XYZ file of C-alpha atoms in Angstrom:
479
model
C 18.360 33.242 -19.381
C 16.224 33.026 -22.438
C 19.183 31.776 -24.469
C 20.288 29.188 -21.854
C 17.184 27.717 -20.199
C 19.130 24.974 -18.399
C 21.244 27.404 -16.324
C 20.396 27.256 -12.625
C 19.650 30.846 -11.576
C 20.679 30.328 -7.935
C 24.074 28.934 -8.940
C 24.503 31.681 -11.532
C 23.794 34.311 -8.875
C 26.283 32.746 -6.476
C 29.010 32.660 -9.131
C 28.327 36.284 -10.056
C 28.518 37.385 -6.398
C 31.706 35.349 -5.903
C 33.434 36.950 -8.909
C 32.291 40.448 -7.930
C 33.652 40.119 -4.402
C 36.870 38.566 -5.721
C 37.367 41.772 -7.729
C 36.590 43.884 -4.666
C 33.592 45.529 -6.339
C 30.363 46.682 -4.693
C 26.968 46.310 -6.335
C 26.946 50.056 -6.958
C 30.321 49.953 -8.737
C 29.211 47.008 -10.898
C 25.928 48.738 -11.713
C 27.796 51.818 -12.962
C 30.034 49.611 -15.116
C 27.148 47.776 -16.824
C 24.503 50.499 -16.757
C 22.019 48.584 -14.638
C 20.398 49.500 -11.325
C 21.918 47.884 -8.197
C 18.484 46.474 -7.309
C 18.351 44.600 -10.630
C 21.814 43.124 -10.094
C 20.831 42.154 -6.530
C 17.849 40.171 -7.877
C 20.165 38.356 -10.309
C 22.668 37.545 -7.548
C 19.864 36.190 -5.363
C 18.645 33.913 -8.170
C 15.327 35.738 -8.492
C 15.728 37.249 -11.962
C 16.756 35.659 -15.243
C 19.239 37.989 -17.000
C 19.363 38.514 -20.705
C 22.462 37.264 -22.449
C 23.525 40.813 -23.325
C 23.385 41.826 -19.644
C 25.371 38.765 -18.617
C 28.015 39.499 -21.262
C 28.332 43.065 -19.939
C 28.723 41.777 -16.359
C 31.401 39.269 -17.423
C 33.263 42.037 -19.242
C 33.096 44.385 -16.232
C 34.420 41.631 -13.957
C 37.107 40.630 -16.426
C 36.116 36.952 -16.567
C 34.972 34.740 -19.452
C 31.213 34.391 -19.752
C 31.537 30.617 -19.324
C 32.944 31.164 -15.812
C 29.608 32.620 -14.774
C 27.649 29.814 -16.466
C 29.547 26.868 -14.979
C 27.128 24.535 -13.079
C 29.239 23.950 -9.957
C 29.209 26.210 -6.911
C 32.222 28.558 -6.580
C 32.917 27.398 -2.994
C 31.667 24.923 -0.381
C 29.905 27.715 1.516
C 28.250 28.879 -1.702
C 27.202 25.289 -2.431
C 25.435 25.075 0.926
C 23.702 28.390 0.306
C 22.556 27.115 -3.118
C 21.201 23.929 -1.544
C 19.372 25.923 1.134
C 17.789 28.183 -1.475
C 16.645 25.206 -3.552
C 15.153 23.391 -0.575
C 13.247 26.490 0.533
C 11.860 27.006 -2.972
C 10.309 23.527 -3.016
C 6.517 23.101 -2.641
C 7.104 20.717 0.265
C 8.782 23.460 2.302
C 6.255 26.052 1.188
C 3.426 23.866 2.491
C 4.938 24.008 5.988
C 4.246 27.754 6.243
C 7.710 28.477 7.698
C 9.784 31.617 6.988
C 12.576 31.629 4.405
C 16.078 31.874 5.910
C 18.602 33.861 3.879
C 21.924 32.153 3.429
C 24.068 35.305 3.347
C 27.302 35.964 5.234
C 25.390 36.845 8.417
C 24.248 33.229 8.770
C 26.894 31.310 10.799
C 28.495 28.360 9.014
C 27.330 25.813 11.594
C 23.742 27.094 11.373
C 23.886 26.840 7.577
C 25.213 23.256 7.820
C 22.453 22.324 10.274
C 19.682 23.835 8.148
C 20.840 22.096 4.967
C 21.187 18.790 6.868
C 17.645 19.113 8.232
C 16.281 19.920 4.781
C 18.015 16.894 3.274
C 16.496 14.609 5.910
C 13.046 16.178 5.462
C 13.327 15.713 1.711
C 14.403 12.074 2.165
C 11.432 11.311 4.395
C 8.963 13.047 2.108
C 10.413 11.145 -0.840
C 9.862 7.876 1.021
C 6.265 8.817 1.903
C 5.505 9.881 -1.677
C 7.161 6.836 -3.169
C 6.104 5.046 -6.316
C 3.936 1.929 -6.123
C 7.165 -0.105 -6.209
C 7.517 0.633 -2.490
C 4.097 -0.889 -1.838
C 4.900 -3.931 -3.969
C 8.176 -4.582 -2.165
C 6.572 -4.059 1.249
C 3.728 -6.409 0.351
C 6.155 -9.048 -0.960
C 8.179 -8.921 2.271
C 5.021 -9.130 4.363
C 3.949 -12.234 2.455
C 7.360 -13.827 3.141
C 6.912 -13.161 6.853
C 3.420 -14.673 6.791
C 4.691 -17.770 4.972
C 7.487 -18.318 7.498
C 4.955 -18.567 10.314
C 2.336 -20.439 8.238
C 0.109 -17.365 8.539
C -0.475 -18.236 12.200
C 0.039 -15.497 14.821
C -0.096 -17.041 18.316
C 0.293 -13.683 20.052
C -2.780 -12.323 18.259
C -4.735 -15.521 18.971
C -3.923 -15.077 22.674
C -4.859 -11.373 22.603
C -8.221 -12.268 21.050
C -8.763 -15.052 23.603
C -8.080 -12.624 26.490
C -10.642 -10.186 25.110
C -13.240 -12.950 24.760
C -12.603 -14.102 28.330
C -12.973 -10.517 29.570
C -16.564 -10.414 28.285
C -17.266 -14.008 29.377
C -17.739 -15.291 25.853
C -17.633 -19.048 26.253
C -19.160 -20.654 23.198
C -19.833 -20.333 19.487
C -19.641 -17.350 17.134
C -19.330 -13.821 18.487
C -22.650 -11.954 18.517
C -23.344 -8.251 18.009
C -24.035 -8.022 21.719
C -20.599 -9.486 22.360
C -19.023 -6.860 20.114
C -20.701 -4.058 22.054
C -19.469 -5.614 25.302
C -15.916 -5.782 23.967
C -15.988 -2.123 22.925
C -17.283 -1.115 26.354
C -14.707 -3.311 28.095
C -11.962 -1.475 26.193
C -13.462 1.894 27.105
C -14.962 2.788 23.725
C -18.493 3.664 22.701
C -19.803 3.025 19.176
C -21.598 5.738 17.219
C -23.219 5.122 13.819
C -23.306 8.257 11.623
C -24.287 9.218 8.079
C -21.456 11.691 7.375
C -18.321 9.580 7.835
C -15.470 10.880 5.589
C -15.468 9.042 2.276
C -11.806 7.995 2.599
C -12.439 6.086 5.853
C -14.257 2.993 7.097
C -14.240 4.255 10.684
C -12.905 7.220 12.646
C -11.847 7.027 16.285
C -11.900 10.009 18.649
C -9.094 8.987 21.009
C -9.802 11.779 23.460
C -13.503 11.000 23.737
C -12.993 7.219 23.285
C -15.651 7.193 20.561
C -15.610 5.038 17.417
C -17.657 6.440 14.540
C -19.024 3.987 11.989
C -21.285 4.240 8.920
C -25.014 3.811 9.504
C -25.306 1.477 6.519
C -22.960 -1.101 5.016
C -20.443 0.359 2.576
C -21.463 -1.954 -0.244
C -17.839 -3.008 -0.712
C -18.125 -6.389 0.956
C -16.983 -5.201 4.364
C -18.637 -6.945 7.312
C -19.671 -4.081 9.645
C -18.787 -6.249 12.647
C -15.305 -6.795 11.262
C -14.794 -3.049 10.778
C -15.487 -2.455 14.482
C -13.220 -5.281 15.583
C -10.407 -4.240 13.245
C -10.526 -0.758 14.730
C -10.430 -2.138 18.256
C -7.623 -4.461 17.230
C -5.234 -1.567 16.652
C -5.619 -0.554 20.303
C -5.593 -4.058 21.780
C -2.417 -4.869 19.844
C -0.785 -1.600 20.868
C -0.160 -0.269 17.369
C 1.680 3.080 17.257
C 1.211 5.413 14.319
C 2.722 3.585 11.302
C 6.288 4.675 10.575
C 6.130 3.737 6.898
C 4.120 1.926 4.260
C 5.437 -1.476 5.309
C 4.401 -0.769 8.882
C 0.969 0.361 7.686
C 0.445 -2.907 5.767
C 1.625 -5.058 8.691
C -0.712 -3.307 11.109
C -3.630 -3.774 8.730
C -2.918 -7.508 8.423
C -2.670 -7.862 12.202
C -5.904 -5.922 12.817
C -7.719 -8.056 10.238
C -6.344 -11.207 11.866
C -7.488 -10.006 15.287
C -11.015 -9.329 14.020
C -11.228 -12.787 12.428
C -9.928 -14.403 15.624
C -12.831 -12.797 17.509
C -15.499 -13.586 14.911
C -14.211 -17.158 14.587
C -12.532 -17.943 17.940
C -9.645 -20.378 17.649
C -10.877 -23.086 20.025
C -14.340 -23.270 18.436
C -13.034 -22.949 14.887
C -10.400 -25.637 15.345
C -12.910 -28.037 16.865
C -15.312 -27.433 13.964
C -12.550 -28.058 11.416
C -11.282 -31.129 13.263
C -14.686 -32.797 13.074
C -15.034 -31.899 9.397
C -11.571 -33.268 8.632
C -12.410 -36.518 10.425
C -15.416 -36.826 8.087
C -13.231 -35.840 5.105
C -15.658 -32.979 4.558
C -13.666 -29.780 5.058
C -15.552 -27.003 3.255
C -15.077 -23.235 3.337
C -18.828 -22.853 2.728
C -19.652 -24.768 5.913
C -16.999 -22.882 7.849
C -18.528 -19.607 6.671
C -22.080 -20.613 7.571
C -21.136 -21.951 11.012
C -19.784 -18.558 12.100
C -21.922 -16.202 10.019
C -19.051 -14.444 8.231
C -18.229 -13.726 4.592
C -16.696 -16.414 2.416
C -13.460 -14.436 2.150
C -13.190 -14.092 5.933
C -13.745 -17.834 6.320
C -11.123 -18.558 3.642
C -8.589 -16.274 5.342
C -9.295 -17.820 8.724
C -8.837 -21.292 7.287
C -5.335 -20.323 6.111
C -4.570 -19.160 9.685
C -5.424 -22.531 11.189
C -5.032 -25.262 8.544
C -1.242 -25.645 8.572
C -0.596 -24.974 12.253
C -3.296 -27.300 13.604
C -3.703 -29.899 10.850
C -0.487 -29.854 8.841
C -2.341 -28.917 5.640
C -0.310 -26.479 3.487
C -2.520 -24.072 1.555
C -2.687 -21.175 -0.837
C -5.249 -18.378 -1.106
C -6.083 -15.976 -3.922
C -8.564 -13.203 -4.601
C -8.667 -12.686 -8.367
C -10.693 -10.168 -10.359
C -12.813 -11.385 -13.262
C -10.209 -9.763 -15.552
C -7.679 -12.311 -14.266
C -5.644 -9.896 -12.140
C -4.473 -10.994 -8.681
C -5.621 -8.681 -5.881
C -4.545 -10.801 -2.902
C -2.502 -13.968 -2.586
C -0.789 -16.140 0.026
C 0.885 -19.544 -0.116
C 2.915 -21.937 1.962
C 2.310 -24.995 -0.242
C 4.863 -24.315 -2.976
C 2.423 -23.155 -5.639
C 4.107 -20.701 -8.024
C 2.222 -17.467 -8.398
C 3.137 -15.054 -11.204
C 5.368 -12.291 -9.852
C 7.233 -9.212 -11.047
C 10.943 -8.521 -10.499
C 10.268 -7.207 -6.982
C 8.590 -10.484 -6.011
C 5.162 -8.822 -5.926
C 2.165 -10.956 -6.905
C -0.584 -8.358 -6.706
C -1.413 -6.883 -10.116
C -0.144 -9.911 -12.048
C -2.387 -11.908 -14.434
C -2.967 -15.458 -13.214
C -2.957 -18.451 -15.552
C -6.195 -18.936 -17.507
C -6.096 -22.661 -16.662
C -6.163 -22.116 -12.888
C -9.447 -22.547 -11.039
C -9.409 -18.837 -10.136
C -10.012 -18.139 -13.840
C -11.848 -21.214 -15.138
C -14.713 -20.684 -12.685
C -15.800 -17.629 -14.669
C -16.414 -19.860 -17.717
C -18.318 -22.536 -15.750
C -21.937 -23.311 -16.655
C -22.994 -22.503 -13.085
C -20.179 -20.440 -11.517
C -22.166 -19.662 -8.370
C -22.405 -23.306 -7.284
C -19.670 -25.216 -5.470
C -16.662 -25.341 -7.778
C -13.682 -27.683 -7.422
C -10.741 -28.365 -9.716
C -7.390 -30.142 -9.914
C -4.668 -28.275 -11.800
C -1.415 -29.860 -12.973
C 1.348 -27.230 -12.750
C 5.116 -27.176 -13.048
C 5.259 -27.192 -9.242
C 2.900 -30.170 -8.857
C -0.808 -30.889 -8.866
C -3.106 -28.742 -6.734
C -6.748 -29.061 -5.746
C -8.811 -25.893 -5.327
C -12.225 -24.845 -4.082
C -13.480 -21.532 -5.466
C -16.329 -19.130 -4.747
C -17.378 -15.968 -6.614
C -18.195 -12.758 -4.745
C -19.844 -9.781 -6.469
C -18.766 -6.231 -5.581
C -19.131 -2.743 -7.023
C -15.720 -3.278 -8.641
C -16.859 -6.414 -10.442
C -16.745 -10.102 -9.619
C -13.904 -11.754 -7.745
C -13.013 -15.411 -7.305
C -11.875 -16.409 -3.812
C -9.790 -19.587 -3.919
C -8.350 -21.929 -1.311
C -6.016 -24.596 -2.678
C -3.780 -27.377 -1.400
C -1.432 -29.998 -2.879
C -3.005 -33.119 -4.418
C -2.348 -35.424 -1.463
C -4.353 -33.229 0.922
C -7.459 -33.016 -1.289
C -8.837 -36.133 0.391
C -9.733 -34.121 3.488
C -12.059 -31.791 1.581
C -15.552 -32.048 0.229
C -15.136 -32.031 -3.538
C -11.732 -33.679 -3.288
C -12.946 -36.364 -5.678
C -13.841 -33.950 -8.495
C -13.124 -35.065 -12.046
C -12.537 -31.493 -13.278
C -8.859 -31.163 -14.206
C -6.724 -28.760 -16.223
C -3.065 -28.502 -17.177
C -1.114 -25.260 -16.684
C 2.300 -24.787 -18.273
C 2.756 -21.182 -17.137
C 5.089 -19.318 -17.118
C 5.550 -20.819 -20.599
C 3.937 -18.145 -22.829
C 2.468 -20.898 -24.995
C 0.233 -21.940 -22.087
C -2.236 -19.068 -22.131
C -0.478 -15.744 -22.726
C 0.318 -16.218 -26.394
C -2.765 -16.124 -28.665
C -3.499 -19.263 -30.699
C -1.780 -19.305 -34.085
C -5.101 -19.129 -35.967
C -6.048 -15.890 -34.205
C -2.597 -14.425 -34.796
C -2.785 -15.235 -38.517
C -6.220 -13.663 -38.773
C -5.735 -10.469 -36.756
C -2.024 -9.639 -36.505
C -1.505 -6.225 -38.052
C -5.263 -5.588 -38.252
C -5.987 -4.618 -34.630
C -5.288 -1.463 -32.646
C -6.662 -1.672 -29.092
C -6.831 1.457 -26.951
C -5.444 0.442 -23.575
C -7.216 1.359 -20.357
C -4.423 2.920 -18.294
C -5.083 2.806 -14.566
C -3.782 6.083 -13.192
C -3.040 4.480 -9.811
C -0.288 2.446 -11.471
C 1.583 5.666 -12.276
C 0.704 7.745 -9.235
C 2.652 8.079 -6.036
C 1.356 6.329 -2.964
C -0.981 8.552 -0.949
C 1.125 10.528 1.546
C 0.476 10.854 5.249
C 0.579 8.684 8.353
C -2.485 6.738 7.192
C -2.147 6.459 3.373
C -5.241 7.386 1.406
C -7.007 9.154 4.279
C -7.904 12.841 3.846
C -6.830 14.295 7.195
C -8.734 17.553 6.720
C -11.988 15.638 6.205
C -11.280 13.580 9.334
C -10.493 16.593 11.511
C -13.507 18.550 10.258
C -15.709 15.501 10.915
C -14.404 15.181 14.487
C -14.842 18.899 15.004
C -18.502 18.634 14.016
C -18.986 15.724 16.392
C -17.036 17.123 19.312
């Protein structure tokens, strides 16, 4: 109604129908009493027309009930409540997108069928709500995944063994995995690789399960992805027996496992451990050397080091990937370092202390050379080695750190560079110096850059962020 915009039209219609039937009146009799066509009253009862207040007053008078009885928000009966719920569910965009017919909830619909339909709609709505959840779901899932990784020191023996079996199947016996070895692995698993120039923009690869074909971009994406790793990550999903992810947490876990599998092939455990053992004996552990020995990216080498360092050498570690703005994009620790975190326990998206090596490297005279630093924190003193990687999204620092007593095993463990971090004390680096406050407080009005992804729902679908129509049209072209 124009005078009562908060009235639910479906509930209003149900209450009107209930009162009319309680008086034993037909639509025709009510229409004669109020001077309105039966078809108009039928639309009001079905919640499809908003009545004017004058019409509603006439209806209430004809039925002999107060107007407020028609406007009450609760359903007149349990059956009517179920019919209202069914109507609301079927009016939702989510149901409309399914292309299914609308079921009328009138008296011809059996009570048990009505109960079943409403129950199914409630479950569908619950699942869609979970899939279209806020970023809080991702933060909580990521925080739980990091806890699981910490409990096992980021070492997955079952994935190491799966990778070793694959390497044995192609008779790989020494050193880094070559491109020829990758092709052999794909063939051994029954897949062929096809490099194309029209891969959907939301994907890094697309697999035709029926044709056992893996489609990959003809050129590197420019986002820092090793093309070999993309192939091996894709194959990892099948080697590890991943089903379609049941939720966002499952999606994240599968991605971590596939990435681990790819790294375990590019840097096989037995060769990698032997390389690190010799370097540790010389007190010359270095992520740079580890990277160069296996021909991978610095970040891949840093990740792989966290897989092996604690399990094989008893060295606790932490890892971060931090944007030049100071925001944490990735982080892992089993050495007790205290990352900034929100109330959900999530680290990603938090600003890291300006005194940490992940930030100070950006102010170094030569940030692209080897960079080492000790940092005194409230949790103890940590040594870090940091490297900067440039991407289309800006520069990122990739850091591997360890407690003070383990620095002696690393090249650069004798550095004299040292800082003191008192975070989370705001006086450490989050509160501006008093001189700046005195000069600019009340004289500055910054316009904040709001990242829309912080407010948006997570991408829906089995594989979040992937445009299924683009994928299916791509496969149809290639079929």
